[in-house]
Amino acid sequence: IGPLQVGVRTLTWVEPGQPDILAMDPATGVVPKKDRTLQVDVWYPAANLPGAHRETYSGSLPSEPPAPPATFSVPGIAIRDARPTGGGYPLVVVSHGYSNATAAMTWLTENLASKGYVVAAIRHDDPPLTDSSKFPQLLLRRPLDIAFVTRALREKLGAEHLVDPEK
């Protein structure tokens, strides 16, 4: 862990008019479009208030079927919605693995933020491991989601002077 205190906040982005390949009409080849909503957790160097409560993250990961998902909680060092300090930090975008959760990556995201990075982790909405019919959509959407979130964060956090959009 680095020398800086860490804050965390969750942002929601909507990317309008995105192709929904799973809803394609095979007879006409028409691919309908719909708005795509993505949640992103952002960790950043922050001024933590004395007595503020550190974040405890929770999530679930798939288990071997037919067992239910395994739930977990992880104590963190970040303070929810703490005031950012400094600015011009480099932006790092984290994309978790299939069926993973951003809460399972806090060992990395908090660590990087404590060393002077702004770290964004996309909450990918992965289909269950047992639903292979949605896997093509996942493979096509993941890089597009990463590119969209990166552009949106560079613009928003750059305007706040929290990140340097060139880093």
mmCIF file with all atom_site columns, N, CA, C and O in Angstrom, residues 90-131:
data_model
loop_
_atom_site.group_PDB
_atom_site.id
_atom_site.type_symbol
_atom_site.label_atom_id
_atom_site.label_alt_id
_atom_site.label_comp_id
_atom_site.label_asym_id
_atom_site.label_entity_id
_atom_site.label_seq_id
_atom_site.pdbx_PDB_ins_code
_atom_site.Cartn_x
_atom_site.Cartn_y
_atom_site.Cartn_z
_atom_site.occupancy
_atom_site.B_iso_or_equiv
_atom_site.pdbx_formal_charge
_atom_site.auth_seq_id
_atom_site.auth_comp_id
_atom_site.auth_asym_id
_atom_site.auth_atom_id
_atom_site.pdbx_PDB_model_num
ATOM 1   N N  . PRO A 1 90  ? -2.628  9.694   -13.448 1.00 0.00 ? 90  PRO A N  1
ATOM 2   C CA . PRO A 1 90  ? -2.891  8.797   -14.576 1.00 0.00 ? 90  PRO A CA 1
ATOM 3   C C  . PRO A 1 90  ? -4.158  7.971   -14.303 1.00 0.00 ? 90  PRO A C  1
ATOM 4   O O  . PRO A 1 90  ? -4.455  7.647   -13.155 1.00 0.00 ? 90  PRO A O  1
ATOM 5   N N  . LEU A 1 91  ? -4.866  7.641   -15.367 1.00 0.00 ? 91  LEU A N  1
ATOM 6   C CA . LEU A 1 91  ? -6.079  6.814   -15.279 1.00 0.00 ? 91  LEU A CA 1
ATOM 7   C C  . LEU A 1 91  ? -5.761  5.392   -15.687 1.00 0.00 ? 91  LEU A C  1
ATOM 8   O O  . LEU A 1 91  ? -5.129  5.157   -16.716 1.00 0.00 ? 91  LEU A O  1
ATOM 9   N N  . VAL A 1 92  ? -6.205  4.439   -14.854 1.00 0.00 ? 92  VAL A N  1
ATOM 10  C CA . VAL A 1 92  ? -6.067  3.017   -15.141 1.00 0.00 ? 92  VAL A CA 1
ATOM 11  C C  . VAL A 1 92  ? -7.481  2.437   -15.185 1.00 0.00 ? 92  VAL A C  1
ATOM 12  O O  . VAL A 1 92  ? -8.270  2.663   -14.273 1.00 0.00 ? 92  VAL A O  1
ATOM 13  N N  . VAL A 1 93  ? -7.800  1.690   -16.256 1.00 0.00 ? 93  VAL A N  1
ATOM 14  C CA . VAL A 1 93  ? -9.108  1.042   -16.369 1.00 0.00 ? 93  VAL A CA 1
ATOM 15  C C  . VAL A 1 93  ? -8.911  -0.456  -16.188 1.00 0.00 ? 93  VAL A C  1
ATOM 16  O O  . VAL A 1 93  ? -8.090  -1.066  -16.874 1.00 0.00 ? 93  VAL A O  1
ATOM 17  N N  . VAL A 1 94  ? -9.673  -1.031  -15.243 1.00 0.00 ? 94  VAL A N  1
ATOM 18  C CA . VAL A 1 94  ? -9.591  -2.459  -14.927 1.00 0.00 ? 94  VAL A CA 1
ATOM 19  C C  . VAL A 1 94  ? -10.859 -3.138  -15.449 1.00 0.00 ? 94  VAL A C  1
ATOM 20  O O  . VAL A 1 94  ? -11.969 -2.666  -15.212 1.00 0.00 ? 94  VAL A O  1
ATOM 21  N N  . SER A 1 95  ? -10.666 -4.232  -16.158 1.00 0.00 ? 95  SER A N  1
ATOM 22  C CA . SER A 1 95  ? -11.790 -5.021  -16.659 1.00 0.00 ? 95  SER A CA 1
ATOM 23  C C  . SER A 1 95  ? -11.641 -6.427  -16.082 1.00 0.00 ? 95  SER A C  1
ATOM 24  O O  . SER A 1 95  ? -10.730 -7.165  -16.454 1.00 0.00 ? 95  SER A O  1
ATOM 25  N N  . HIS A 1 96  ? -12.526 -6.767  -15.150 1.00 0.00 ? 96  HIS A N  1
ATOM 26  C CA . HIS A 1 96  ? -12.413 -8.062  -14.471 1.00 0.00 ? 96  HIS A CA 1
ATOM 27  C C  . HIS A 1 96  ? -12.682 -9.218  -15.422 1.00 0.00 ? 96  HIS A C  1
ATOM 28  O O  . HIS A 1 96  ? -13.257 -9.052  -16.490 1.00 0.00 ? 96  HIS A O  1
ATOM 29  N N  . GLY A 1 97  ? -12.269 -10.382 -15.011 1.00 0.00 ? 97  GLY A N  1
ATOM 30  C CA . GLY A 1 97  ? -12.475 -11.584 -15.808 1.00 0.00 ? 97  GLY A CA 1
ATOM 31  C C  . GLY A 1 97  ? -13.931 -12.018 -15.816 1.00 0.00 ? 97  GLY A C  1
ATOM 32  O O  . GLY A 1 97  ? -14.772 -11.499 -15.078 1.00 0.00 ? 97  GLY A O  1
ATOM 33  N N  . TYR A 1 98  ? -14.235 -12.965 -16.673 1.00 0.00 ? 98  TYR A N  1
ATOM 34  C CA . TYR A 1 98  ? -15.589 -13.457 -16.859 1.00 0.00 ? 98  TYR A CA 1
ATOM 35  C C  . TYR A 1 98  ? -16.197 -13.914 -15.530 1.00 0.00 ? 98  TYR A C  1
ATOM 36  O O  . TYR A 1 98  ? -15.578 -14.679 -14.789 1.00 0.00 ? 98  TYR A O  1
ATOM 37  N N  . SER A 1 99  ? -17.363 -13.410 -15.238 1.00 0.00 ? 99  SER A N  1
ATOM 38  C CA . SER A 1 99  ? -18.135 -13.737 -14.037 1.00 0.00 ? 99  SER A CA 1
ATOM 39  C C  . SER A 1 99  ? -17.460 -13.309 -12.747 1.00 0.00 ? 99  SER A C  1
ATOM 40  O O  . SER A 1 99  ? -17.800 -13.790 -11.678 1.00 0.00 ? 99  SER A O  1
ATOM 41  N N  . ASN A 1 100 ? -16.512 -12.392 -12.809 1.00 0.00 ? 100 ASN A N  1
ATOM 42  C CA . ASN A 1 100 ? -15.848 -11.902 -11.622 1.00 0.00 ? 100 ASN A CA 1
ATOM 43  C C  . ASN A 1 100 ? -16.603 -10.669 -11.118 1.00 0.00 ? 100 ASN A C  1
ATOM 44  O O  . ASN A 1 100 ? -17.646 -10.310 -11.650 1.00 0.00 ? 100 ASN A O  1
ATOM 45  N N  . ALA A 1 101 ? -16.071 -10.008 -10.109 1.00 0.00 ? 101 ALA A N  1
ATOM 46  C CA . ALA A 1 101 ? -16.711 -8.830  -9.528  1.00 0.00 ? 101 ALA A CA 1
ATOM 47  C C  . ALA A 1 101 ? -15.641 -7.801  -9.201  1.00 0.00 ? 101 ALA A C  1
ATOM 48  O O  . ALA A 1 101 ? -14.524 -8.172  -8.817  1.00 0.00 ? 101 ALA A O  1
ATOM 49  N N  . THR A 1 102 ? -15.973 -6.518  -9.338  1.00 0.00 ? 102 THR A N  1
ATOM 50  C CA . THR A 1 102 ? -14.995 -5.475  -9.023  1.00 0.00 ? 102 THR A CA 1
ATOM 51  C C  . THR A 1 102 ? -14.558 -5.562  -7.557  1.00 0.00 ? 102 THR A C  1
ATOM 52  O O  . THR A 1 102 ? -13.420 -5.235  -7.240  1.00 0.00 ? 102 THR A O  1
ATOM 53  N N  . ALA A 1 103 ? -15.445 -6.010  -6.686  1.00 0.00 ? 103 ALA A N  1
ATOM 54  C CA . ALA A 1 103 ? -15.106 -6.132  -5.260  1.00 0.00 ? 103 ALA A CA 1
ATOM 55  C C  . ALA A 1 103 ? -13.969 -7.121  -5.036  1.00 0.00 ? 103 ALA A C  1
ATOM 56  O O  . ALA A 1 103 ? -13.211 -6.995  -4.077  1.00 0.00 ? 103 ALA A O  1
ATOM 57  N N  . ALA A 1 104 ? -13.812 -8.088  -5.917  1.00 0.00 ? 104 ALA A N  1
ATOM 58  C CA . ALA A 1 104 ? -12.737 -9.074  -5.785  1.00 0.00 ? 104 ALA A CA 1
ATOM 59  C C  . ALA A 1 104 ? -11.398 -8.523  -6.256  1.00 0.00 ? 104 ALA A C  1
ATOM 60  O O  . ALA A 1 104 ? -10.361 -9.162  -6.058  1.00 0.00 ? 104 ALA A O  1
ATOM 61  N N  . MET A 1 105 ? -11.403 -7.323  -6.851  1.00 0.00 ? 105 MET A N  1
ATOM 62  C CA . MET A 1 105 ? -10.174 -6.727  -7.377  1.00 0.00 ? 105 MET A CA 1
ATOM 63  C C  . MET A 1 105 ? -9.661  -5.577  -6.511  1.00 0.00 ? 105 MET A C  1
ATOM 64  O O  . MET A 1 105 ? -8.722  -4.886  -6.896  1.00 0.00 ? 105 MET A O  1
ATOM 65  N N  . THR A 1 106 ? -10.260 -5.363  -5.341  1.00 0.00 ? 106 THR A N  1
ATOM 66  C CA . THR A 1 106 ? -9.876  -4.199  -4.536  1.00 0.00 ? 106 THR A CA 1
ATOM 67  C C  . THR A 1 106 ? -8.445  -4.264  -4.019  1.00 0.00 ? 106 THR A C  1
ATOM 68  O O  . THR A 1 106 ? -7.849  -3.226  -3.742  1.00 0.00 ? 106 THR A O  1
ATOM 69  N N  . TRP A 1 107 ? -7.879  -5.444  -3.901  1.00 0.00 ? 107 TRP A N  1
ATOM 70  C CA . TRP A 1 107 ? -6.475  -5.571  -3.506  1.00 0.00 ? 107 TRP A CA 1
ATOM 71  C C  . TRP A 1 107 ? -5.594  -4.807  -4.498  1.00 0.00 ? 107 TRP A C  1
ATOM 72  O O  . TRP A 1 107 ? -4.565  -4.237  -4.127  1.00 0.00 ? 107 TRP A O  1
ATOM 73  N N  . LEU A 1 108 ? -6.002  -4.746  -5.769  1.00 0.00 ? 108 LEU A N  1
ATOM 74  C CA . LEU A 1 108 ? -5.252  -4.053  -6.807  1.00 0.00 ? 108 LEU A CA 1
ATOM 75  C C  . LEU A 1 108 ? -5.702  -2.598  -6.941  1.00 0.00 ? 108 LEU A C  1
ATOM 76  O O  . LEU A 1 108 ? -4.869  -1.684  -6.966  1.00 0.00 ? 108 LEU A O  1
ATOM 77  N N  . THR A 1 109 ? -7.008  -2.370  -7.007  1.00 0.00 ? 109 THR A N  1
ATOM 78  C CA . THR A 1 109 ? -7.519  -1.024  -7.275  1.00 0.00 ? 109 THR A CA 1
ATOM 79  C C  . THR A 1 109 ? -7.182  -0.055  -6.143  1.00 0.00 ? 109 THR A C  1
ATOM 80  O O  . THR A 1 109 ? -6.747  1.072   -6.397  1.00 0.00 ? 109 THR A O  1
ATOM 81  N N  . GLU A 1 110 ? -7.370  -0.473  -4.904  1.00 0.00 ? 110 GLU A N  1
ATOM 82  C CA . GLU A 1 110 ? -7.032  0.393   -3.773  1.00 0.00 ? 110 GLU A CA 1
ATOM 83  C C  . GLU A 1 110 ? -5.520  0.629   -3.696  1.00 0.00 ? 110 GLU A C  1
ATOM 84  O O  . GLU A 1 110 ? -5.067  1.744   -3.410  1.00 0.00 ? 110 GLU A O  1
ATOM 85  N N  . ASN A 1 111 ? -4.746  -0.407  -3.949  1.00 0.00 ? 111 ASN A N  1
ATOM 86  C CA . ASN A 1 111 ? -3.293  -0.301  -3.898  1.00 0.00 ? 111 ASN A CA 1
ATOM 87  C C  . ASN A 1 111 ? -2.793  0.735   -4.914  1.00 0.00 ? 111 ASN A C  1
ATOM 88  O O  . ASN A 1 111 ? -1.984  1.604   -4.582  1.00 0.00 ? 111 ASN A O  1
ATOM 89  N N  . LEU A 1 112 ? -3.283  0.661   -6.142  1.00 0.00 ? 112 LEU A N  1
ATOM 90  C CA . LEU A 1 112 ? -2.860  1.623   -7.163  1.00 0.00 ? 112 LEU A CA 1
ATOM 91  C C  . LEU A 1 112 ? -3.283  3.049   -6.797  1.00 0.00 ? 112 LEU A C  1
ATOM 92  O O  . LEU A 1 112 ? -2.509  3.994   -6.968  1.00 0.00 ? 112 LEU A O  1
ATOM 93  N N  . ALA A 1 113 ? -4.497  3.216   -6.295  1.00 0.00 ? 113 ALA A N  1
ATOM 94  C CA . ALA A 1 113 ? -4.966  4.552   -5.904  1.00 0.00 ? 113 ALA A CA 1
ATOM 95  C C  . ALA A 1 113 ? -4.092  5.122   -4.783  1.00 0.00 ? 113 ALA A C  1
ATOM 96  O O  . ALA A 1 113 ? -3.805  6.319   -4.768  1.00 0.00 ? 113 ALA A O  1
ATOM 97  N N  . SER A 1 114 ? -3.652  4.282   -3.866  1.00 0.00 ? 114 SER A N  1
ATOM 98  C CA . SER A 1 114 ? -2.812  4.747   -2.759  1.00 0.00 ? 114 SER A CA 1
ATOM 99  C C  . SER A 1 114 ? -1.421  5.164   -3.244  1.00 0.00 ? 114 SER A C  1
ATOM 100 O O  . SER A 1 114 ? -0.671  5.796   -2.500  1.00 0.00 ? 114 SER A O  1
ATOM 101 N N  . LYS A 1 115 ? -1.104  4.844   -4.490  1.00 0.00 ? 115 LYS A N  1
ATOM 102 C CA . LYS A 1 115 ? 0.200   5.189   -5.070  1.00 0.00 ? 115 LYS A CA 1
ATOM 103 C C  . LYS A 1 115 ? 0.092   6.279   -6.130  1.00 0.00 ? 115 LYS A C  1
ATOM 104 O O  . LYS A 1 115 ? 1.042   6.512   -6.880  1.00 0.00 ? 115 LYS A O  1
ATOM 105 N N  . GLY A 1 116 ? -1.091  6.926   -6.222  1.00 0.00 ? 116 GLY A N  1
ATOM 106 C CA . GLY A 1 116 ? -1.205  8.074   -7.112  1.00 0.00 ? 116 GLY A CA 1
ATOM 107 C C  . GLY A 1 116 ? -1.843  7.816   -8.458  1.00 0.00 ? 116 GLY A C  1
ATOM 108 O O  . GLY A 1 116 ? -1.578  8.542   -9.416  1.00 0.00 ? 116 GLY A O  1
ATOM 109 N N  . TYR A 1 117 ? -2.699  6.829   -8.539  1.00 0.00 ? 117 TYR A N  1
ATOM 110 C CA . TYR A 1 117 ? -3.450  6.560   -9.770  1.00 0.00 ? 117 TYR A CA 1
ATOM 111 C C  . TYR A 1 117 ? -4.937  6.717   -9.493  1.00 0.00 ? 117 TYR A C  1
ATOM 112 O O  . TYR A 1 117 ? -5.384  6.508   -8.363  1.00 0.00 ? 117 TYR A O  1
ATOM 113 N N  . VAL A 1 118 ? -5.687  7.042   -10.536 1.00 0.00 ? 118 VAL A N  1
ATOM 114 C CA . VAL A 1 118 ? -7.141  6.946   -10.477 1.00 0.00 ? 118 VAL A CA 1
ATOM 115 C C  . VAL A 1 118 ? -7.476  5.647   -11.206 1.00 0.00 ? 118 VAL A C  1
ATOM 116 O O  . VAL A 1 118 ? -7.049  5.436   -12.347 1.00 0.00 ? 118 VAL A O  1
ATOM 117 N N  . VAL A 1 119 ? -8.207  4.769   -10.521 1.00 0.00 ? 119 VAL A N  1
ATOM 118 C CA . VAL A 1 119 ? -8.457  3.431   -11.045 1.00 0.00 ? 119 VAL A CA 1
ATOM 119 C C  . VAL A 1 119 ? -9.954  3.222   -11.188 1.00 0.00 ? 119 VAL A C  1
ATOM 120 O O  . VAL A 1 119 ? -10.707 3.400   -10.229 1.00 0.00 ? 119 VAL A O  1
ATOM 121 N N  . ALA A 1 120 ? -10.367 2.846   -12.383 1.00 0.00 ? 120 ALA A N  1
ATOM 122 C CA . ALA A 1 120 ? -11.779 2.604   -12.669 1.00 0.00 ? 120 ALA A CA 1
ATOM 123 C C  . ALA A 1 120 ? -11.979 1.136   -13.012 1.00 0.00 ? 120 ALA A C  1
ATOM 124 O O  . ALA A 1 120 ? -11.257 0.586   -13.845 1.00 0.00 ? 120 ALA A O  1
ATOM 125 N N  . ALA A 1 121 ? -12.937 0.500   -12.352 1.00 0.00 ? 121 ALA A N  1
ATOM 126 C CA . ALA A 1 121 ? -13.249 -0.904  -12.616 1.00 0.00 ? 121 ALA A CA 1
ATOM 127 C C  . ALA A 1 121 ? -14.701 -0.996  -13.078 1.00 0.00 ? 121 ALA A C  1
ATOM 128 O O  . ALA A 1 121 ? -15.613 -0.582  -12.372 1.00 0.00 ? 121 ALA A O  1
ATOM 129 N N  . ILE A 1 122 ? -14.871 -1.525  -14.267 1.00 0.00 ? 122 ILE A N  1
ATOM 130 C CA . ILE A 1 122 ? -16.201 -1.650  -14.870 1.00 0.00 ? 122 ILE A CA 1
ATOM 131 C C  . ILE A 1 122 ? -16.914 -2.851  -14.267 1.00 0.00 ? 122 ILE A C  1
ATOM 132 O O  . ILE A 1 122 ? -16.352 -3.945  -14.187 1.00 0.00 ? 122 ILE A O  1
ATOM 133 N N  . ARG A 1 123 ? -18.163 -2.647  -13.864 1.00 0.00 ? 123 ARG A N  1
ATOM 134 C CA . ARG A 1 123 ? -18.983 -3.765  -13.367 1.00 0.00 ? 123 ARG A CA 1
ATOM 135 C C  . ARG A 1 123 ? -19.648 -4.438  -14.570 1.00 0.00 ? 123 ARG A C  1
ATOM 136 O O  . ARG A 1 123 ? -20.800 -4.167  -14.903 1.00 0.00 ? 123 ARG A O  1
ATOM 137 N N  . HIS A 1 124 ? -18.901 -5.297  -15.229 1.00 0.00 ? 124 HIS A N  1
ATOM 138 C CA . HIS A 1 124 ? -19.441 -5.992  -16.398 1.00 0.00 ? 124 HIS A CA 1
ATOM 139 C C  . HIS A 1 124 ? -20.603 -6.880  -15.977 1.00 0.00 ? 124 HIS A C  1
ATOM 140 O O  . HIS A 1 124 ? -20.540 -7.561  -14.955 1.00 0.00 ? 124 HIS A O  1
ATOM 141 N N  . ASP A 1 125 ? -21.650 -6.874  -16.764 1.00 0.00 ? 125 ASP A N  1
ATOM 142 C CA . ASP A 1 125 ? -22.836 -7.677  -16.482 1.00 0.00 ? 125 ASP A CA 1
ATOM 143 C C  . ASP A 1 125 ? -22.735 -8.981  -17.277 1.00 0.00 ? 125 ASP A C  1
ATOM 144 O O  . ASP A 1 125 ? -23.338 -9.125  -18.335 1.00 0.00 ? 125 ASP A O  1
ATOM 145 N N  . ASP A 1 126 ? -21.944 -9.910  -16.765 1.00 0.00 ? 126 ASP A N  1
ATOM 146 C CA . ASP A 1 126 ? -21.707 -11.161 -17.475 1.00 0.00 ? 126 ASP A CA 1
ATOM 147 C C  . ASP A 1 126 ? -22.867 -12.125 -17.273 1.00 0.00 ? 126 ASP A C  1
ATOM 148 O O  . ASP A 1 126 ? -23.415 -12.224 -16.179 1.00 0.00 ? 126 ASP A O  1
ATOM 149 N N  . PRO A 1 127 ? -23.213 -12.867 -18.334 1.00 0.00 ? 127 PRO A N  1
ATOM 150 C CA . PRO A 1 127 ? -24.254 -13.888 -18.181 1.00 0.00 ? 127 PRO A CA 1
ATOM 151 C C  . PRO A 1 127 ? -23.726 -15.054 -17.345 1.00 0.00 ? 127 PRO A C  1
ATOM 152 O O  . PRO A 1 127 ? -22.502 -15.219 -17.198 1.00 0.00 ? 127 PRO A O  1
ATOM 153 N N  . PRO A 1 128 ? -24.613 -15.866 -16.800 1.00 0.00 ? 128 PRO A N  1
ATOM 154 C CA . PRO A 1 128 ? -24.161 -17.032 -16.022 1.00 0.00 ? 128 PRO A CA 1
ATOM 155 C C  . PRO A 1 128 ? -23.280 -17.952 -16.880 1.00 0.00 ? 128 PRO A C  1
ATOM 156 O O  . PRO A 1 128 ? -23.437 -18.020 -18.099 1.00 0.00 ? 128 PRO A O  1
ATOM 157 N N  . LEU A 1 129 ? -22.361 -18.642 -16.232 1.00 0.00 ? 129 LEU A N  1
ATOM 158 C CA . LEU A 1 129 ? -21.474 -19.563 -16.942 1.00 0.00 ? 129 LEU A CA 1
ATOM 159 C C  . LEU A 1 129 ? -22.241 -20.636 -17.705 1.00 0.00 ? 129 LEU A C  1
ATOM 160 O O  . LEU A 1 129 ? -21.755 -21.162 -18.700 1.00 0.00 ? 129 LEU A O  1
ATOM 161 N N  . THR A 1 130 ? -23.429 -20.955 -17.231 1.00 0.00 ? 130 THR A N  1
ATOM 162 C CA . THR A 1 130 ? -24.225 -22.012 -17.861 1.00 0.00 ? 130 THR A CA 1
ATOM 163 C C  . THR A 1 130 ? -24.984 -21.520 -19.087 1.00 0.00 ? 130 THR A C  1
ATOM 164 O O  . THR A 1 130 ? -25.615 -22.308 -19.774 1.00 0.00 ? 130 THR A O  1
ATOM 165 N N  . ASP A 1 131 ? -24.940 -20.213 -19.400 1.00 0.00 ? 131 ASP A N  1
ATOM 166 C CA . ASP A 1 131 ? -25.673 -19.650 -20.537 1.00 0.00 ? 131 ASP A CA 1
ATOM 167 C C  . ASP A 1 131 ? -24.702 -19.271 -21.651 1.00 0.00 ? 131 ASP A C  1
ATOM 168 O O  . ASP A 1 131 ? -24.348 -18.110 -21.819 1.00 0.00 ? 131 ASP A O  1
#
